[in-house]
Short mmCIF file of C-alpha atoms in Angstrom, two decimals:
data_model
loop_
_atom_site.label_atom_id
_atom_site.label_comp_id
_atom_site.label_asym_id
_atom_site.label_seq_id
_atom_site.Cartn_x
_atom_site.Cartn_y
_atom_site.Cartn_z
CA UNK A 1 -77.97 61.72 95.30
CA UNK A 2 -76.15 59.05 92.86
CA UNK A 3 -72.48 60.49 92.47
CA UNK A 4 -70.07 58.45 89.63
CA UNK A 5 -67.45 59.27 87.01
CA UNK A 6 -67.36 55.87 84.64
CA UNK A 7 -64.15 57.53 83.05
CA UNK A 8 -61.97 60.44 83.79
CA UNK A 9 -60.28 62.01 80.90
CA UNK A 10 -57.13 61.84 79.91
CA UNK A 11 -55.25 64.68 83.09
CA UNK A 12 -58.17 65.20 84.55
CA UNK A 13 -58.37 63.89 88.68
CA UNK A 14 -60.81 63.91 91.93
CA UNK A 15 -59.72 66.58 94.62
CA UNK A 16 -61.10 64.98 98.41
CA UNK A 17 -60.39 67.85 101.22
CA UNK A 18 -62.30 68.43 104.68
CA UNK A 19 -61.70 69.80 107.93
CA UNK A 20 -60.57 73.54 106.72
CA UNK A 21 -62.53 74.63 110.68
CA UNK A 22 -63.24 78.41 108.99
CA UNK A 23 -63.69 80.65 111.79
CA UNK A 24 -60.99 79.21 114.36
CA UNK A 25 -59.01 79.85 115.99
CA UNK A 26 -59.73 83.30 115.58
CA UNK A 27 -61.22 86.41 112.83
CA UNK A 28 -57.52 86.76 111.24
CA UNK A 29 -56.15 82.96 111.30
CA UNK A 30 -59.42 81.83 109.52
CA UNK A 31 -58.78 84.62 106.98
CA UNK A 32 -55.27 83.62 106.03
CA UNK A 33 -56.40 79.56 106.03
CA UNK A 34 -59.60 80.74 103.82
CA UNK A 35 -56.91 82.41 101.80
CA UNK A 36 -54.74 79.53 101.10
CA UNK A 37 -58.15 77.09 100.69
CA UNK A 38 -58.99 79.29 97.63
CA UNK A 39 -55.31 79.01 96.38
CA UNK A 40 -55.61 75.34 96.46
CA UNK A 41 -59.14 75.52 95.06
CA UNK A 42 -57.69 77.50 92.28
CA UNK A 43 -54.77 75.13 91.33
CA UNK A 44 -57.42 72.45 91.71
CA UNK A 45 -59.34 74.09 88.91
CA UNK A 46 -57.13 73.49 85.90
CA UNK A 47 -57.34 69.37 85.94
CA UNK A 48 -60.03 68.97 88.57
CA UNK A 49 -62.92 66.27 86.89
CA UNK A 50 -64.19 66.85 90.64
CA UNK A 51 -63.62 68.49 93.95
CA UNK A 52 -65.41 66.48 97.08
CA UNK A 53 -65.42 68.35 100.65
CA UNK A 54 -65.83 65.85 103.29
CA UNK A 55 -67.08 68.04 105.84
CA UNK A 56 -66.21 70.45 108.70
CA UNK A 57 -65.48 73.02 106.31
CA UNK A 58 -67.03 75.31 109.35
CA UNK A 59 -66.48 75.27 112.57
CA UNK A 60 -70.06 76.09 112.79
CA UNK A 61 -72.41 76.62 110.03
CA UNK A 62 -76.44 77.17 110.98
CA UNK A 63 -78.36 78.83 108.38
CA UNK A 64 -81.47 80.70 108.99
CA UNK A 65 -84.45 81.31 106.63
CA UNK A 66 -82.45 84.45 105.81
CA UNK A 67 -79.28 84.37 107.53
CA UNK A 68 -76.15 82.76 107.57
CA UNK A 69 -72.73 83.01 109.29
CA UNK A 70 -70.87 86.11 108.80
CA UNK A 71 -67.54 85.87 106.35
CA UNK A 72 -66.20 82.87 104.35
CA UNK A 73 -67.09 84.98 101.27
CA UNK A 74 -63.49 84.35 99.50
CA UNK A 75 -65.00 80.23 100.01
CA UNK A 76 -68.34 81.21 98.60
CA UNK A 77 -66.97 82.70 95.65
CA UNK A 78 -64.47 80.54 94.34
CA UNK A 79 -67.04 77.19 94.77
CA UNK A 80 -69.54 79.62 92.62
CA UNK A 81 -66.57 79.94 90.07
CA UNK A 82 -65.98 76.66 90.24
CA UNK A 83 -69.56 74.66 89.93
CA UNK A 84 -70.29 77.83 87.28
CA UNK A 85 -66.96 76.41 85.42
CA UNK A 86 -68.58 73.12 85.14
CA UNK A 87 -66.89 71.29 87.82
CA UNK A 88 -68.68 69.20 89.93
CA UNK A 89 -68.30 70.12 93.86
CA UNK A 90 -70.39 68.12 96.53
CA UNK A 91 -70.70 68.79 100.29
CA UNK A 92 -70.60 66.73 102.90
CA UNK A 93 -72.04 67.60 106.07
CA UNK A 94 -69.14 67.39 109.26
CA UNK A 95 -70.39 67.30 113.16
CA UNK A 96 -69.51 71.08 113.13
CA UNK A 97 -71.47 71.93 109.78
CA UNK A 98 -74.52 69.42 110.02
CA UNK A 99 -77.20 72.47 110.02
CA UNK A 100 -76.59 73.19 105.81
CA UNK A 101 -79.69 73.25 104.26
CA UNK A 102 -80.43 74.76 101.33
CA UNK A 103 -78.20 78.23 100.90
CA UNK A 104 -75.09 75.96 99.03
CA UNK A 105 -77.83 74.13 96.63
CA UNK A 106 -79.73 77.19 95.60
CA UNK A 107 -76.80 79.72 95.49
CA UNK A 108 -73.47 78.04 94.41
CA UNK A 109 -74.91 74.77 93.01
CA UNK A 110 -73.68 72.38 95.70
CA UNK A 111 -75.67 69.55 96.49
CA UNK A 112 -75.64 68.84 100.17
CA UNK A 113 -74.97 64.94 101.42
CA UNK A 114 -75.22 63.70 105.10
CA UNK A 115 -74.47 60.63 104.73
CA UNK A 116 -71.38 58.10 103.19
CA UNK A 117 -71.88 57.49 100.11
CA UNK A 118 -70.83 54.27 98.16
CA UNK A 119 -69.60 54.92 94.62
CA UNK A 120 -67.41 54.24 91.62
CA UNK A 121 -64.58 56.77 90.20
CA UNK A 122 -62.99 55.38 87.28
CA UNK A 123 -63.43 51.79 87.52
CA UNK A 124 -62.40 51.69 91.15
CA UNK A 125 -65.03 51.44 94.05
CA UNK A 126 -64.89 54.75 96.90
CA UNK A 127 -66.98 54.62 99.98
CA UNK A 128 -66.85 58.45 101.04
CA UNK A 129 -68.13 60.67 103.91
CA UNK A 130 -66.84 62.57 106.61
CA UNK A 131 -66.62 60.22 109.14
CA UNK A 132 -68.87 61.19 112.43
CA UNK A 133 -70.81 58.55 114.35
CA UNK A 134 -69.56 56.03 112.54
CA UNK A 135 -67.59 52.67 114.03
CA UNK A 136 -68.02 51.55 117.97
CA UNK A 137 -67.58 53.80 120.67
CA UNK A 138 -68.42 57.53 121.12
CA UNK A 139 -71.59 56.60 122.55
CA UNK A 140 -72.20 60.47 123.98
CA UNK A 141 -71.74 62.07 120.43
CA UNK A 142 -73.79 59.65 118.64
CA UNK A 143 -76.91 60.48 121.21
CA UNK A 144 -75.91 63.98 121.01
CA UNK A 145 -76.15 64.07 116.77
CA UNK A 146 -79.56 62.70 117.05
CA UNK A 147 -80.43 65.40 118.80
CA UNK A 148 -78.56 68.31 116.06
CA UNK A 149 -80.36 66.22 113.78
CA UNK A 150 -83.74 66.22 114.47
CA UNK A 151 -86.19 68.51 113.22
CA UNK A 152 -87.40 69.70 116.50
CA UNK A 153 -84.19 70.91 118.00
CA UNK A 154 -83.58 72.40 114.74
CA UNK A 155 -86.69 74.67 113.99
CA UNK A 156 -85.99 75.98 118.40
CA UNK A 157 -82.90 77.19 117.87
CA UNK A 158 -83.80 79.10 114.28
CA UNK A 159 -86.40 80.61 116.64
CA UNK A 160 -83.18 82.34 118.56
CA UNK A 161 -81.90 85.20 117.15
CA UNK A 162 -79.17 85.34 115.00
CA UNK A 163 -76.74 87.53 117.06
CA UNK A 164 -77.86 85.55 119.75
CA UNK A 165 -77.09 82.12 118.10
CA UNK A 166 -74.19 82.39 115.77
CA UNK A 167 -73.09 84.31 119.20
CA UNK A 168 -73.21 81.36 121.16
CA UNK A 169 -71.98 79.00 118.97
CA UNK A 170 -68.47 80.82 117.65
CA UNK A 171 -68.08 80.93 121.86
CA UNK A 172 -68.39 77.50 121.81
CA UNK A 173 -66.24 76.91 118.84
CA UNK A 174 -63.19 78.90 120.38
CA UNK A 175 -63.50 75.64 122.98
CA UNK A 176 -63.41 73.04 120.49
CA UNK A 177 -60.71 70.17 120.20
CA UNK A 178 -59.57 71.97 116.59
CA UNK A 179 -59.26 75.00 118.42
CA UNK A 180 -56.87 73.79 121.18
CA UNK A 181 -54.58 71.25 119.92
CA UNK A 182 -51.26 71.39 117.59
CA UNK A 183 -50.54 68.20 116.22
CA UNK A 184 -50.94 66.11 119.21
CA UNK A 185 -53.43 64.33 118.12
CA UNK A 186 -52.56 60.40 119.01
CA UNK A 187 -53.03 57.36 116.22
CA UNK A 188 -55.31 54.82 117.85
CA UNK A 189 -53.17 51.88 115.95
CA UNK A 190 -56.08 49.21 115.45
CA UNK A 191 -58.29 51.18 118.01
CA UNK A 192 -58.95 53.88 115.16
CA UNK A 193 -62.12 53.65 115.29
CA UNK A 194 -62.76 54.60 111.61
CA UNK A 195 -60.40 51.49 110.43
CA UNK A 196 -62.65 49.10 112.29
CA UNK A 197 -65.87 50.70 110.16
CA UNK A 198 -64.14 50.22 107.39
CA UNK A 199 -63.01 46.86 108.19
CA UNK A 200 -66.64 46.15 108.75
CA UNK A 201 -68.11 47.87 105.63
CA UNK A 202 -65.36 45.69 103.80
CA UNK A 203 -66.66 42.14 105.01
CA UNK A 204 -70.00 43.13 103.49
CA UNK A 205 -68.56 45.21 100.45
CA UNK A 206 -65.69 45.71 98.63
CA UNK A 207 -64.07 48.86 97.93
CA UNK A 208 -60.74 49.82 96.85
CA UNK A 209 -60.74 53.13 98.62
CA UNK A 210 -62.35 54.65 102.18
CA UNK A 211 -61.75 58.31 102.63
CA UNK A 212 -62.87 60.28 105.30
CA UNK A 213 -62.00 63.35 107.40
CA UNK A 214 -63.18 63.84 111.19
CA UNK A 215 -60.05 62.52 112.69
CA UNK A 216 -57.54 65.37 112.48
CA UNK A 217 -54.66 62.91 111.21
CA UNK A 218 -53.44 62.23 107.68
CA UNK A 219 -53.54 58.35 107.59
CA UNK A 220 -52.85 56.08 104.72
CA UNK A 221 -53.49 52.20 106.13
CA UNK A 222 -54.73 48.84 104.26
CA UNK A 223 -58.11 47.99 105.01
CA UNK A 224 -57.23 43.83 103.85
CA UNK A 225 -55.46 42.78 100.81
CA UNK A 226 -57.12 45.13 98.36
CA UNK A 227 -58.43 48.09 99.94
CA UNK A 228 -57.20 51.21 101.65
CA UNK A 229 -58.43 54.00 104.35
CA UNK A 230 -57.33 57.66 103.73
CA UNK A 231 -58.28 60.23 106.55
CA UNK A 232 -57.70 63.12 105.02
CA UNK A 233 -56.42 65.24 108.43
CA UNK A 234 -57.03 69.10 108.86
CA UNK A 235 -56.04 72.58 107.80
CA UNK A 236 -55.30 74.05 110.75
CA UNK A 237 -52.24 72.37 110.70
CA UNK A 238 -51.43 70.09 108.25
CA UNK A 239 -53.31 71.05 105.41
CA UNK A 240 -53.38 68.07 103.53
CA UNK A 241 -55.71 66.50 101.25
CA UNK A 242 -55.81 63.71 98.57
CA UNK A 243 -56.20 63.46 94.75
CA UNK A 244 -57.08 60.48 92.60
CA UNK A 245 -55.33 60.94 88.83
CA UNK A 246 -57.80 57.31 87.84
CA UNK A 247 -55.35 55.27 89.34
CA UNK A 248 -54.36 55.87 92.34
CA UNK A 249 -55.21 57.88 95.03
CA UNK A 250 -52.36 60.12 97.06
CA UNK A 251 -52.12 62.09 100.44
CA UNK A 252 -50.47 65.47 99.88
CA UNK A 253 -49.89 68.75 101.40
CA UNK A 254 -50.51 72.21 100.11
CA UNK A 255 -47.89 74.36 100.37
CA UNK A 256 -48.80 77.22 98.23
#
């Protein structure tokens, strides 16, 4: 998919959010966070020339032919409202939310992407994803997302039920690292692994920006003289998330 704005008009900006983990740590604290996503969606809504989630959205997501997770309907609706406003909203796929397929395309109008893409905003140059597998290291989850991605493994486990299988996997989410930490997560300085991609993608290709999610830690850092990394953290905690006016591009936090 080819994503670009040549110009934004005059107040309009680019939303970038990811790591909201719906469905942790538990049935009412992913209700109040899906609550205050929406509020943000809907104060992105009045200047928004774009809104771009960078994955983990869920903290699993595995659609069947005709099933899908129970809840996140307050999510579902307001991207509808959204993309049936006009505004652009693209997905891209986390390590917990890989399995999309074709539900967000054919229902709210939200193309899927699995990959980084490389584009530009407004004159200035992005390279964009969510931030999984990429950068040295991590050897065991790289194998392992070979495996969630290939069409195989994929078509066995839609053959499991869907009590049985969404069962399973929310079990498994209760374990993840999302799940269990509070704001302990520790910045690698110039081990970050992400900031050494970047650093790479840079000696091949410029771009003025890098923003991903994954990491769990707000991070604003130079990549070289003319470039800059953005993580955009979580929402379990810190709820932050970044906005380009055509300009520049700025961490914040949500506090409404």
């Amino acid at each position: 998919m080819t994503f670009r704005i040549n110009k934004l008009e005059p107040g309009r900006k680019v939303y970038f959010a990811s790591d909201f983990h719906l469905g942790v740590p538990d049935a009412a604290g992913s209700k109040a966070r899906e609550k205050k996503i929406v509020r943000w969606l809907e104060m992105a809504r009045h200047d928004a020339a774009a809104i771009l989630l960078l994955g983990d959205i869920f903290d699993f997501w595995f659609e069947y032919k005709h099933a899908i997770p129970k809840g996140f309907v307050r999510l579902q609706g307001k991207l509808a409202e959204l993309t049936d406003a006009g505004i652009p909203v693209l997905f891209f796929t986390g390590n917990h939310d890989m399995w999309m397929f074709d539900y967000f395309p054919n229902e709210l109008n939200i193309p899927i992407l699995r990959h980084p893409i490389s584009t530009s905003i407004n004159g200035h140059s992005f390279y964009v994803g969510h931030g999984d597998g990429l950068g040295p290291g991590d050897h065991t989850y790289k194998v392992l997302k070979r495996v969630f991605n290939n069409k195989a493994c994929q078509w066995l486990f839609a053959r499991i039920h869907p009590n049985t299988g969404i069962g399973v996997a929310n079990l498994w989410s209760r374990r993840s690292r999302i799940s269990n930490i509070k704001k302990d997560e520790a910045f690698l300085g110039e081990d970050e692994w992400l900031v050494q991609y970047c650093k790479q993608v840079e000696e091949k290709q410029h771009h003025d920006f890098y923003v991903f999610g994954h990491r769990h830690l707000p991070l604003d850092l130079p990549i070289g003289r003319q470039s800059r990394y953005l993580n955009l953290g979580e929402w379990v905690n810190y709820c932050t998330y970044a906005v380009y006016d055509g300009s520049q591009l700025r961490l914040k936090t949500f506090e409404g």
